[in-house]
XYZ file of C-alpha atoms in Angstrom:
784
model
C -10.286 -5.083 44.266
C -13.417 -6.224 42.435
C -15.523 -4.788 45.266
C -14.191 -1.288 44.586
C -11.231 -1.214 46.957
C -8.749 0.984 45.085
C -5.934 0.356 47.579
C -6.171 -3.359 46.792
C -5.313 -2.640 43.177
C -2.395 -0.542 44.357
C -1.088 -3.585 46.233
C -1.475 -5.747 43.131
C 0.498 -3.116 41.256
C 3.325 -3.189 43.811
C 3.490 -7.000 43.701
C 3.592 -7.406 39.932
C 5.009 -4.215 38.397
C 8.584 -5.593 38.501
C 7.530 -8.578 36.367
C 5.749 -6.302 33.885
C 8.856 -4.123 33.571
C 11.115 -7.190 33.216
C 9.096 -8.295 30.185
C 8.605 -4.808 28.711
C 12.373 -4.173 28.707
C 12.786 -7.041 26.242
C 9.992 -5.799 23.983
C 10.594 -2.032 23.681
C 13.557 0.319 23.916
C 14.057 3.055 26.476
C 12.876 3.456 30.034
C 10.153 5.913 29.014
C 8.654 3.459 26.545
C 8.857 0.664 29.120
C 6.947 2.759 31.657
C 4.356 3.674 29.012
C 3.713 0.018 28.207
C 3.527 -0.978 31.867
C 1.162 1.869 32.726
C -1.076 1.122 29.748
C -1.196 -2.580 30.617
C -2.260 -1.963 34.213
C -4.808 0.536 32.940
C -6.368 -2.001 30.604
C -6.737 -4.620 33.319
C -8.254 -2.150 35.789
C -10.684 -0.956 33.136
C -11.674 -4.495 32.207
C -12.115 -5.618 35.816
C -14.229 -2.544 36.472
C -16.574 -3.834 33.782
C -16.768 -7.347 35.236
C -14.053 -9.026 33.156
C -10.359 -9.691 33.597
C -8.517 -12.205 35.790
C -10.096 -13.772 38.858
C -6.981 -15.038 40.663
C -4.136 -15.528 38.160
C -3.018 -11.904 37.909
C 0.626 -12.375 36.831
C 0.055 -14.501 33.677
C -2.819 -12.235 32.640
C -0.687 -9.113 33.137
C 2.165 -10.498 31.035
C -0.139 -11.369 28.146
C -1.564 -7.843 28.279
C 1.958 -6.380 28.177
C 2.701 -8.370 25.014
C -0.570 -7.436 23.390
C -0.104 -3.771 24.259
C 3.330 -3.695 22.610
C 1.981 -5.535 19.576
C -0.967 -3.136 19.152
C 1.208 -0.042 19.582
C 3.767 -1.248 17.065
C 1.068 -1.974 14.479
C -0.469 1.461 14.886
C 2.864 3.290 14.809
C 4.015 1.387 11.723
C 0.641 2.096 10.061
C -0.034 -1.610 9.600
C -3.429 -0.988 11.138
C -5.588 2.083 11.672
C -6.415 2.961 15.235
C -10.045 2.156 14.515
C -9.251 -1.477 13.862
C -8.035 -2.000 17.429
C -11.691 -2.328 18.413
C -11.790 -5.530 16.356
C -9.652 -7.412 18.871
C -11.601 -9.564 21.329
C -9.988 -9.609 24.791
C -10.987 -13.270 25.115
C -9.465 -14.467 21.837
C -5.936 -15.973 22.021
C -3.212 -13.862 20.445
C -0.701 -15.997 18.544
C 2.691 -14.346 18.259
C 3.619 -14.394 14.560
C 7.158 -15.482 15.464
C 6.010 -18.534 17.428
C 3.032 -19.869 15.539
C 2.174 -23.454 16.482
C 2.699 -23.600 20.209
C -0.980 -23.087 20.944
C -1.638 -26.485 19.349
C 0.533 -28.308 21.883
C -1.376 -30.641 24.208
C 0.581 -29.274 27.172
C -0.618 -25.752 26.318
C -4.201 -26.911 25.897
C -4.067 -28.861 29.152
C -2.661 -25.879 31.043
C -5.328 -23.516 29.701
C -8.053 -25.982 30.706
C -7.085 -25.799 34.395
C -8.826 -23.550 36.942
C -7.261 -20.090 37.018
C -5.917 -20.544 40.565
C -4.093 -23.705 39.520
C -2.621 -21.925 36.523
C -1.463 -19.119 38.805
C 0.367 -21.381 41.267
C 2.001 -23.361 38.457
C 3.155 -20.171 36.815
C 4.805 -18.829 39.941
C 6.304 -22.081 41.255
C 7.257 -23.903 38.070
C 7.655 -21.320 35.306
C 9.135 -18.483 37.381
C 10.767 -20.952 39.812
C 9.649 -19.040 42.907
C 9.708 -20.643 46.364
C 6.375 -21.398 48.129
C 7.178 -18.745 50.757
C 7.536 -16.137 47.994
C 4.268 -17.157 46.350
C 2.265 -17.396 49.583
C 1.333 -13.677 49.878
C 0.351 -13.567 46.199
C -2.264 -16.283 46.680
C -3.299 -15.589 50.257
C -1.927 -18.909 51.547
C 0.779 -20.166 53.846
C 3.954 -21.635 52.340
C 2.639 -25.143 53.107
C -0.668 -24.212 51.494
C 1.147 -23.126 48.327
C 3.087 -26.395 48.214
C -0.129 -28.400 48.594
C -1.924 -26.331 45.969
C 1.006 -26.717 43.558
C 0.943 -30.491 44.039
C -2.771 -30.641 43.225
C -2.279 -28.357 40.242
C 0.529 -30.528 38.844
C -1.647 -33.617 39.205
C -4.496 -31.757 37.557
C -2.214 -30.801 34.683
C -1.096 -34.411 34.239
C -4.677 -35.662 34.181
C -5.795 -32.962 31.748
C -2.835 -33.731 29.496
C -3.594 -37.445 29.576
C -7.255 -36.894 28.745
C -6.343 -34.769 25.751
C -3.742 -37.292 24.610
C -6.311 -40.085 24.899
C -8.750 -38.090 22.776
C -6.059 -37.507 20.138
C -4.587 -41.037 20.087
C -6.165 -43.404 17.538
C -4.044 -46.479 18.443
C -6.158 -48.826 20.561
C -3.063 -50.551 21.979
C -1.936 -47.266 23.593
C -5.191 -46.423 25.340
C -4.898 -48.866 28.279
C -1.331 -47.736 28.907
C -2.184 -44.039 28.749
C -4.989 -44.641 31.224
C -2.433 -45.914 33.762
C 0.293 -43.401 32.967
C -0.574 -40.948 35.720
C -0.450 -43.591 38.436
C 2.756 -45.014 36.929
C 4.495 -41.626 37.110
C 3.530 -41.339 40.788
C 4.687 -44.938 41.506
C 1.169 -45.990 42.348
C 0.887 -49.083 40.117
C 1.348 -52.655 41.239
C 4.620 -54.246 40.126
C 2.923 -56.332 37.421
C 1.039 -53.394 35.894
C 4.114 -51.210 36.132
C 6.157 -53.806 34.200
C 3.471 -53.946 31.481
C 3.567 -50.179 31.104
C 7.371 -50.147 30.934
C 7.394 -52.872 28.284
C 4.988 -50.807 26.178
C 7.093 -47.678 26.611
C 10.147 -49.547 25.326
C 8.387 -50.191 22.008
C 6.198 -47.047 21.634
C 7.954 -43.747 20.981
C 4.676 -41.826 21.242
C 3.840 -43.069 24.744
C 7.449 -42.657 25.838
C 7.263 -38.944 24.995
C 4.072 -38.729 27.047
C 5.852 -40.374 29.978
C 8.744 -37.901 29.710
C 6.348 -34.973 29.687
C 4.423 -36.242 32.703
C 7.593 -37.069 34.617
C 8.919 -33.519 34.405
C 5.946 -31.191 34.083
C 7.955 -28.181 35.292
C 10.178 -28.382 32.212
C 7.136 -28.752 30.020
C 5.664 -25.676 31.617
C 8.817 -23.643 30.982
C 9.197 -24.832 27.403
C 5.544 -24.615 26.360
C 3.617 -22.426 28.795
C 6.409 -19.901 29.359
C 6.585 -18.825 25.697
C 2.800 -19.269 25.493
C 2.350 -16.372 27.914
C 5.549 -14.331 27.513
C 6.381 -15.004 23.854
C 9.851 -15.113 22.275
C 11.259 -12.915 25.076
C 10.708 -15.685 27.638
C 14.421 -16.458 27.935
C 15.317 -12.849 28.723
C 12.365 -12.486 31.058
C 13.457 -15.555 33.035
C 17.061 -14.385 33.147
C 16.008 -11.227 34.930
C 13.257 -12.635 37.130
C 14.047 -16.236 38.117
C 15.649 -16.632 41.497
C 18.847 -18.022 39.968
C 19.554 -14.686 38.298
C 20.626 -14.133 34.710
C 23.083 -16.996 34.370
C 21.112 -19.542 36.318
C 17.874 -18.532 34.706
C 19.366 -18.806 31.231
C 20.957 -22.151 32.064
C 17.683 -23.507 33.419
C 15.903 -22.371 30.276
C 18.431 -23.940 27.917
C 18.277 -27.155 29.923
C 14.517 -27.126 29.696
C 14.561 -26.577 25.937
C 16.686 -29.703 25.606
C 13.519 -31.561 26.613
C 11.994 -30.743 23.231
C 14.617 -32.786 21.420
C 13.475 -35.935 23.262
C 9.975 -35.563 21.842
C 8.870 -37.175 18.551
C 9.663 -35.162 15.432
C 6.041 -34.458 14.654
C 5.578 -32.889 18.108
C 8.678 -30.711 18.045
C 7.183 -28.231 15.610
C 4.092 -27.868 17.751
C 6.283 -26.939 20.718
C 7.847 -23.914 19.033
C 5.151 -21.204 19.320
C 3.210 -19.017 21.760
C -0.180 -17.419 22.374
C -1.529 -14.769 24.720
C -4.837 -13.150 25.618
C -5.638 -9.684 24.290
C -7.088 -6.629 25.989
C -7.884 -3.457 23.993
C -8.729 -0.306 25.846
C -7.603 3.280 26.169
C -4.852 4.135 28.678
C -5.407 7.694 29.796
C -6.566 8.733 33.185
C -5.878 12.393 33.782
C -5.770 15.191 31.218
C -5.645 18.929 31.632
C -6.953 21.579 29.282
C -4.802 24.439 28.154
C -5.032 28.119 28.824
C -7.506 29.844 26.536
C -9.307 33.198 26.494
C -12.766 33.206 27.994
C -14.470 35.726 25.695
C -12.421 36.442 22.617
C -11.138 33.029 21.587
C -12.553 29.566 22.470
C -10.332 27.224 24.443
C -9.054 24.008 23.021
C -11.102 20.916 23.627
C -10.129 18.953 26.734
C -10.866 15.295 26.151
C -11.246 12.771 28.983
C -11.065 9.170 27.728
C -13.378 6.565 29.204
C -10.866 3.986 30.393
C -9.910 3.623 34.074
C -6.114 3.846 34.487
C -3.633 2.129 36.734
C -2.440 2.983 40.231
C 0.776 4.981 40.496
C 4.217 3.474 40.754
C 6.012 4.042 44.053
C 6.693 7.703 44.770
C 8.548 9.442 47.531
C 6.666 10.286 50.703
C 4.796 13.543 49.967
C 5.563 16.591 52.074
C 3.041 17.520 54.753
C -0.015 18.897 52.997
C -2.008 21.864 54.245
C -5.168 21.240 56.211
C -8.124 20.641 53.878
C -10.557 23.508 53.454
C -13.491 23.489 55.873
C -16.755 21.984 54.699
C -19.307 24.521 53.590
C -22.903 23.791 52.622
C -22.372 25.654 49.358
C -19.278 26.556 47.330
C -17.390 29.387 48.964
C -16.996 32.430 46.716
C -13.491 33.765 46.120
C -12.349 36.490 48.471
C -13.172 40.005 47.300
C -10.435 42.060 45.770
C -8.346 43.875 48.309
C -8.604 47.674 48.228
C -4.828 47.743 47.935
C -4.847 45.561 44.867
C -2.947 47.165 42.051
C -4.744 48.198 38.853
C -4.643 45.384 36.341
C -4.283 42.720 39.020
C -5.531 39.170 38.490
C -8.804 38.010 40.035
C -9.218 34.237 40.075
C -12.462 32.293 40.336
C -12.571 28.498 40.702
C -15.085 25.666 40.788
C -14.798 21.956 41.535
C -17.516 19.504 40.539
C -18.062 15.785 40.076
C -19.204 15.251 36.506
C -22.503 13.417 36.548
C -22.169 11.871 39.997
C -19.590 10.166 42.224
C -21.224 6.779 42.752
C -20.026 4.077 45.115
C -18.114 1.209 43.478
C -17.796 3.146 40.191
C -15.181 5.277 38.442
C -15.851 8.975 38.092
C -14.473 12.314 36.964
C -13.831 15.426 39.058
C -13.425 18.727 37.194
C -11.497 21.728 38.519
C -12.106 24.877 36.473
C -10.258 28.148 36.904
C -10.677 31.518 35.220
C -8.956 34.870 35.585
C -11.576 37.617 35.643
C -9.020 40.337 36.413
C -7.210 42.715 34.101
C -3.724 41.311 34.537
C -1.989 37.931 34.550
C -1.865 35.876 37.726
C 1.185 34.535 39.480
C 2.036 30.821 39.235
C -1.009 28.749 40.137
C -1.184 25.740 42.490
C -4.379 23.707 42.945
C -4.508 21.335 45.947
C -7.397 18.940 45.408
C -8.856 17.211 48.452
C -10.865 14.053 47.643
C -13.428 12.461 49.987
C -12.448 9.332 51.960
C -12.681 6.279 49.730
C -12.286 8.347 46.543
C -8.881 7.640 45.032
C -7.012 9.475 42.324
C -5.754 7.233 39.547
C -2.791 8.885 37.733
C -2.322 8.913 34.002
C -0.029 7.109 31.658
C 2.148 9.301 29.473
C 0.439 8.598 26.191
C -3.050 9.495 25.134
C -5.382 11.570 23.069
C -6.077 15.196 23.935
C -6.779 18.398 22.108
C -4.177 20.282 20.197
C -3.227 23.563 21.916
C -5.139 25.757 19.501
C -7.625 25.755 16.667
C -9.863 22.994 17.955
C -7.834 20.372 16.128
C -7.825 17.058 17.936
C -4.585 15.110 17.829
C -2.134 13.088 19.921
C -0.187 14.956 22.568
C 1.461 13.712 25.762
C -1.036 13.354 28.577
C 0.847 13.361 31.858
C 4.202 12.040 32.958
C 4.012 9.378 35.612
C 3.953 10.323 38.479
C 4.781 13.942 37.627
C 4.347 15.553 34.248
C 3.041 18.507 32.274
C 0.316 19.176 29.745
C -0.410 22.599 28.287
C 1.303 24.305 31.220
C -0.234 22.123 33.967
C 1.579 19.472 35.988
C -0.275 17.100 38.305
C 0.712 14.337 40.678
C -0.847 12.366 43.546
C -0.573 14.310 46.777
C -1.776 13.112 50.153
C -5.439 12.139 49.796
C -5.850 13.926 46.474
C -3.748 15.697 43.883
C -1.431 18.674 43.506
C -1.672 20.452 40.153
C 0.473 23.435 39.195
C 0.950 25.706 36.214
C 2.432 29.037 35.242
C 0.613 32.366 35.235
C -2.949 32.490 33.899
C -3.494 35.397 31.539
C -6.218 37.987 31.980
C -9.572 36.857 30.624
C -8.394 33.290 30.245
C -9.750 29.976 31.542
C -8.282 26.536 32.105
C -9.487 23.212 33.507
C -8.176 19.996 35.033
C -10.096 16.718 34.826
C -9.164 14.039 37.360
C -10.201 10.419 36.918
C -11.073 8.826 40.254
C -12.285 5.519 41.632
C -15.000 5.512 44.312
C -14.821 2.676 46.830
C -17.905 0.759 47.954
C -17.400 2.039 51.508
C -16.946 5.726 50.617
C -19.134 7.809 52.986
C -22.115 9.403 51.295
C -22.383 13.161 50.997
C -18.701 13.983 51.480
C -17.671 16.453 48.768
C -14.367 17.113 47.013
C -12.709 20.493 47.566
C -9.855 22.499 46.094
C -7.541 25.207 47.460
C -6.115 27.598 44.847
C -2.886 29.470 45.621
C -1.457 32.144 43.324
C 0.866 34.761 44.765
C -0.997 36.566 47.533
C -4.343 35.193 46.326
C -5.868 32.169 48.020
C -9.352 30.746 47.628
C -11.033 27.534 48.679
C -14.162 26.000 47.176
C -16.050 22.811 47.816
C -18.291 20.948 45.379
C -22.052 21.184 45.752
C -22.461 17.389 45.621
C -20.457 14.462 46.946
C -20.482 10.680 46.982
C -23.865 9.061 46.225
C -25.265 5.569 46.592
C -26.880 5.659 43.141
C -26.604 7.840 40.068
C -24.905 8.018 36.707
C -21.140 8.662 36.762
C -19.640 10.380 33.762
C -18.048 8.150 31.166
C -16.478 11.073 29.300
C -16.192 14.834 29.809
C -14.800 17.690 27.767
C -14.663 21.502 27.637
C -14.256 23.541 24.470
C -16.103 24.433 21.294
C -17.991 21.170 21.321
C -21.407 19.729 20.490
C -23.116 16.381 21.077
C -24.791 14.267 18.409
C -26.472 10.842 18.416
C -28.036 8.645 15.736
C -29.512 5.162 15.741
C -31.947 2.658 14.285
C -33.760 -0.555 15.069
C -32.843 -4.053 13.868
C -36.329 -5.557 14.246
C -39.499 -4.645 12.387
C -43.077 -5.784 11.901
C -43.708 -8.501 9.255
C -43.812 -6.618 5.942
C -46.419 -8.991 4.499
C -48.942 -8.311 7.265
C -51.735 -5.794 6.940
C -51.039 -2.629 8.836
C -47.247 -3.005 8.941
C -46.686 -0.488 6.138
C -48.860 2.076 7.918
C -47.089 1.463 11.230
C -43.688 2.048 9.656
C -45.003 5.389 8.383
C -46.037 6.206 11.969
C -49.698 5.796 11.077
C -52.481 3.648 12.506
C -52.868 2.160 15.975
C -50.345 -0.732 15.846
C -47.099 1.199 16.428
C -46.075 -1.063 19.259
C -43.747 -4.101 19.232
C -46.137 -5.749 21.717
C -48.660 -6.038 18.869
C -46.380 -7.783 16.348
C -44.187 -10.824 16.083
C -41.025 -8.836 15.372
C -38.733 -9.949 12.529
C -35.154 -9.096 11.571
C -34.808 -6.173 9.182
C -31.916 -6.449 6.719
C -31.457 -3.282 4.672
C -27.765 -3.212 3.729
C -26.128 -4.430 0.515
C -24.270 -7.257 2.246
C -25.670 -10.755 1.674
C -23.765 -12.114 4.666
C -25.802 -10.169 7.252
C -29.180 -11.307 8.536
C -30.152 -8.114 10.392
C -28.919 -4.631 9.488
C -29.955 -0.984 9.529
C -28.329 2.372 8.846
C -28.496 5.984 9.989
C -27.039 9.304 8.822
C -24.691 11.361 10.981
C -24.400 15.090 10.333
C -21.342 16.675 11.954
C -20.544 20.415 12.080
C -18.651 21.891 9.172
C -14.962 21.837 9.980
C -15.533 19.821 13.145
C -13.643 16.775 14.324
C -14.676 13.862 16.514
C -13.472 14.091 20.112
C -15.216 10.965 21.458
C -17.573 8.333 20.050
C -19.400 5.515 21.805
C -21.412 2.719 20.210
C -24.354 1.370 22.212
C -26.673 -1.511 21.371
C -29.532 -3.258 23.141
C -31.919 -6.198 22.682
C -34.365 -8.320 24.629
C -31.801 -11.074 25.147
C -30.309 -12.054 28.495
C -26.720 -11.950 27.245
C -25.022 -9.389 25.022
C -22.265 -9.929 22.488
C -20.433 -8.342 19.534
C -22.019 -6.186 16.866
C -20.926 -5.516 13.293
C -20.299 -1.865 12.486
C -19.554 -0.215 9.138
C -18.645 3.474 8.696
C -19.276 5.323 5.412
C -16.829 4.476 2.644
C -15.959 1.068 4.068
C -16.955 -2.107 2.234
C -16.636 -4.600 5.058
C -18.047 -4.605 8.545
C -15.835 -4.354 11.634
C -16.641 -6.762 14.452
C -16.934 -4.605 17.587
C -16.642 -6.385 20.929
C -18.471 -4.792 23.888
C -16.337 -3.306 26.643
C -19.345 -3.341 28.958
C -22.644 -5.268 29.007
C -25.395 -4.441 31.523
C -28.372 -6.819 31.849
C -31.718 -5.648 33.234
C -35.120 -7.295 33.766
C -37.879 -5.964 31.487
C -41.558 -6.984 31.317
C -40.777 -9.127 28.265
C -37.750 -10.765 29.950
C -34.070 -9.972 30.475
C -32.546 -7.367 28.168
C -29.063 -5.875 27.845
C -27.263 -2.682 26.891
C -23.741 -3.024 25.480
C -21.088 -0.323 25.002
C -17.822 0.046 23.073
C -15.536 3.046 22.597
C -15.188 3.556 18.828
C -13.554 6.986 18.845
C -10.640 6.039 16.611
C -12.820 4.317 14.046
C -15.345 7.146 13.878
C -12.620 9.818 13.763
C -11.076 8.178 10.716
C -14.384 8.053 8.835
C -16.183 11.166 10.104
C -15.315 13.293 7.063
C -16.976 10.824 4.717
C -20.664 11.346 4.108
C -23.076 8.477 3.893
C -24.779 5.864 6.013
C -23.405 4.323 9.193
C -24.457 0.685 9.404
C -24.817 -1.815 12.237
C -25.678 -5.497 11.907
C -25.976 -8.940 13.491
C -25.895 -8.196 17.212
C -27.432 -10.773 19.588
C -31.205 -10.468 19.075
C -34.371 -12.503 19.427
C -37.382 -12.430 17.127
C -40.927 -12.610 18.465
C -43.676 -10.660 20.185
C -42.583 -7.709 22.379
C -38.943 -7.992 21.299
C -36.699 -4.994 20.663
C -33.210 -4.629 19.149
C -31.309 -1.575 18.021
C -28.172 0.523 18.142
C -27.005 4.095 18.640
C -23.812 6.012 17.871
C -23.170 8.872 20.349
C -20.562 11.502 19.417
C -18.902 14.596 20.865
C -17.382 16.743 18.125
C -15.758 20.144 17.817
C -17.702 22.960 16.157
C -15.776 26.144 15.268
C -19.065 28.069 15.089
C -20.112 27.254 18.672
C -19.235 29.130 21.866
C -17.061 27.629 24.568
C -19.107 24.779 26.046
C -19.086 21.934 28.532
C -20.143 18.410 27.569
C -20.571 15.151 29.444
C -21.606 11.588 28.605
C -23.672 9.663 31.166
C -24.716 6.085 30.528
C -26.763 3.886 32.818
C -29.022 1.011 31.835
C -31.928 1.801 34.178
C -35.496 0.501 33.941
C -38.084 3.266 34.256
C -41.759 2.305 34.635
C -43.940 0.089 36.749
C -42.920 0.273 40.402
C -40.133 2.770 39.574
C -41.868 5.226 37.287
C -39.402 8.097 37.793
C -35.653 8.562 37.341
C -33.531 11.572 38.329
C -29.946 11.902 37.080
C -27.926 14.820 38.533
C -25.932 16.673 35.885
C -23.095 17.699 38.157
C -20.349 19.840 36.663
C -22.583 21.593 34.106
C -23.137 25.216 35.103
C -26.442 26.915 34.423
C -26.504 29.632 31.752
C -29.185 31.561 29.928
C -28.449 29.561 26.781
C -30.209 26.232 26.258
C -28.486 22.941 26.853
C -28.772 20.212 24.243
C -29.378 16.631 25.336
C -29.195 13.532 23.169
C -31.062 10.680 24.878
C -30.906 6.991 23.962
C -33.767 4.848 25.287
C -34.837 1.281 24.534
C -38.264 -0.455 24.491
C -40.408 2.668 24.211
C -43.872 2.131 22.658
C -45.422 4.815 20.463
C -48.977 3.751 21.388
C -48.396 4.152 25.150
C -48.407 7.804 26.189
C -47.298 9.367 29.447
C -43.512 9.507 28.900
C -42.051 12.848 30.003
C -38.512 14.283 30.134
C -37.308 17.508 31.760
C -33.957 19.248 32.174
C -35.196 22.260 34.093
C -38.663 23.417 35.014
C -41.043 21.791 32.533
C -41.568 18.858 30.194
C -39.585 18.961 26.953
C -40.743 18.304 23.405
C -38.547 15.947 21.329
C -37.265 17.189 18.000
C -38.529 14.234 15.932
C -41.228 11.575 15.820
C -44.679 12.740 16.947
C -43.087 15.689 18.782
C -45.377 15.048 21.730
C -44.011 16.083 25.119
C -46.386 13.567 26.751
C -45.042 10.696 24.640
C -41.313 11.253 24.203
C -40.367 7.591 23.721
C -42.353 6.955 20.570
C -40.014 4.895 18.389
C -38.177 7.749 16.647
C -34.411 7.885 16.077
C -32.167 10.651 14.783
C -30.669 9.746 11.408
C -33.327 7.135 10.572
C -36.621 7.348 8.703
C -39.985 6.046 9.847
C -40.868 4.149 13.001
C -37.937 2.525 14.795
C -39.657 -0.113 16.918
C -38.332 -0.120 20.491
C -35.513 2.360 19.792
C -35.501 6.091 20.628
C -32.640 8.475 19.925
C -34.067 11.895 20.767
C -32.823 15.478 20.847
C -34.189 17.851 23.489
C -33.209 21.417 24.371
C -33.854 23.555 27.460
C -32.024 25.931 29.823
C -30.444 24.220 32.825
C -31.540 25.155 36.306
C -29.196 26.097 39.153
C -29.128 22.456 40.256
C -29.438 20.686 36.897
C -31.115 17.295 36.951
C -32.323 15.156 34.056
C -35.715 13.701 34.998
C -37.689 10.951 33.272
C -41.173 9.741 34.144
C -43.593 7.212 32.639
C -47.247 6.394 33.307
C -48.010 3.364 31.136
C -44.783 2.393 29.411
C -41.700 0.595 30.760
C -38.432 1.645 29.123
C -34.724 0.938 29.493
C -33.006 4.299 29.683
C -29.494 4.082 28.265
C -27.503 7.232 27.509
C -27.586 10.994 28.053
C -25.134 13.181 26.124
C -25.472 16.782 27.327
C -23.718 19.941 26.131
C -24.248 23.468 27.469
C -22.554 26.780 26.612
C -20.396 27.745 29.565
C -20.519 31.003 31.482
C -18.547 33.753 29.800
């Protein structure tokens, strides 16, 4: 699945969904809520794995911890114990201690288990905690039944040795150390009779070592008592009752018998055996959203938001009915059939498009947009859209919960996304169908438009050039269109897409500066002189906030439209360090920083060494604070001082604007080095339709040098002039950032405007400089 095989994740889903539901039923009420939690949990893991994280081989324990964390996060948000923005503070790699079972994470058995290789933890979980037979576990681990038995034996021995080593490190009594060193062999019966008698004599007098012997002699009970609640939490008993082979009664009896083992342990250890911990994953859980019906000319449609997370595969569904043959491939989109002469006055006339947003890139997620408008004078009949996806491009259905636009007024708020596998949003219903999707809705009014955004996953083997298509059926009207572009080897897939009265904005600043006590630094910061280049200074941390605890900080101002609301917000940061990490972020009106953990880190080789770009979705946090005016601050990300070093951050936002026309917007992010041997970069802007009005692009670029000219950017026919800095179209990346004053060494956040061509492509070129291009946020008024 890590290589981009979407069907592999579907198989993982089939294998483990029953366990996820068994746990969720003991944590939430109602089948709908159970399915929501399960869907969101699978979504989080798929999203994390797509970014290089997540489990390597122990899928089941990881899934169960994510289920617990998902329920915990949802309950905190719904009870208003935490704002949605604070969810970004949770680090997926930090243990989550259940408040009801505090203490278990301190147990030596728990620590020993967590120290084992993930594959050993997986086999112990299935064979000892869940009490599954080797033949049942074999397909989960890709082994034969004998192979599982052998692996479980090695894992149990590994657990014993790890436990002994930790007990030795924690045992101050010198008389116990020789005995503990022989305990493993004694449990296996591998000691000579004389040594075995010495160990037994010691055990008769030492309660501490006797408890160790009991634990080592029956590791499966220790695993159920300690590791079971460690992963599953207080619901472990109910989970076992429904999942263990012995059924409810046997499972409960086994669990009670196992818990009797605690009472044989010393008093001071019993308390440490009463708690549980789990790993956390925080990510959005929406995959497919559809925009509502809105007038094309007279009234702007509601915003259609597409979250950035990659959702889970569908649960089992009935065999779909035979689908119609896919539309034939055309070199260009086929126009809708002309109106029939017999068409009645006031009849509907539908026009449709289908486009990948950004690009469909192998081994990456993507978004496919289907847009439909009624250019006739009367309402249409019921509408059905049959979407045909290229081979290797897989639809990933949505969970029920999510964030989308309210049906009118441009107000963004929570509404149901899509039932799983069939559901409705704003009149549309979509479900997986054959090799694509079937979406349906009621009549589309005259002069109205609507859109469907489908989240997809592109496999590594997907054939290049094959394009998605859609067949629209509405009464006696039928039309088929195929996208202009298809699967690509390289490119920038969309992270987020939206239609509506929307605009894009981006701000940023640097976290390194020239030494303020050196001659020429003051002039450089004012964009004067000939030393406006981080290659000419030993860069130092800049610390401009009012917080004494930070060592590097900078701020920027964000101006949002009057009456607008945030639809999506992404935080990006970059530095000349080979490994990224968290950043501190502080919205206006907040006293303390929030620690934001990156959801994605991309490392690239620059002339000065390895550098990274990190990303985190901060939509909830920014939405909560967007109405407050003031500075947005970032601080203390992984940086390095010295010559040629850069470090900075950028906040990229899509927001509603009641004063703007109906528009299309897309976020593309790709950490790509431009310069040297590769002095040009072309990023197709698929899904954005050319109009006479200018498009607005917010570009985030790292490591640009103001003293090195030759940087050019174009959206259409000619080079564009940036809206800040030196405003030189031959030196776009000149250390200028929206929302910040003065020179921002190595950080560029630029605004450019130009009409899009018929085949819109964002092009960058450099002659002398080498830059790390990060983000393009593009918005364009749509055709009316």
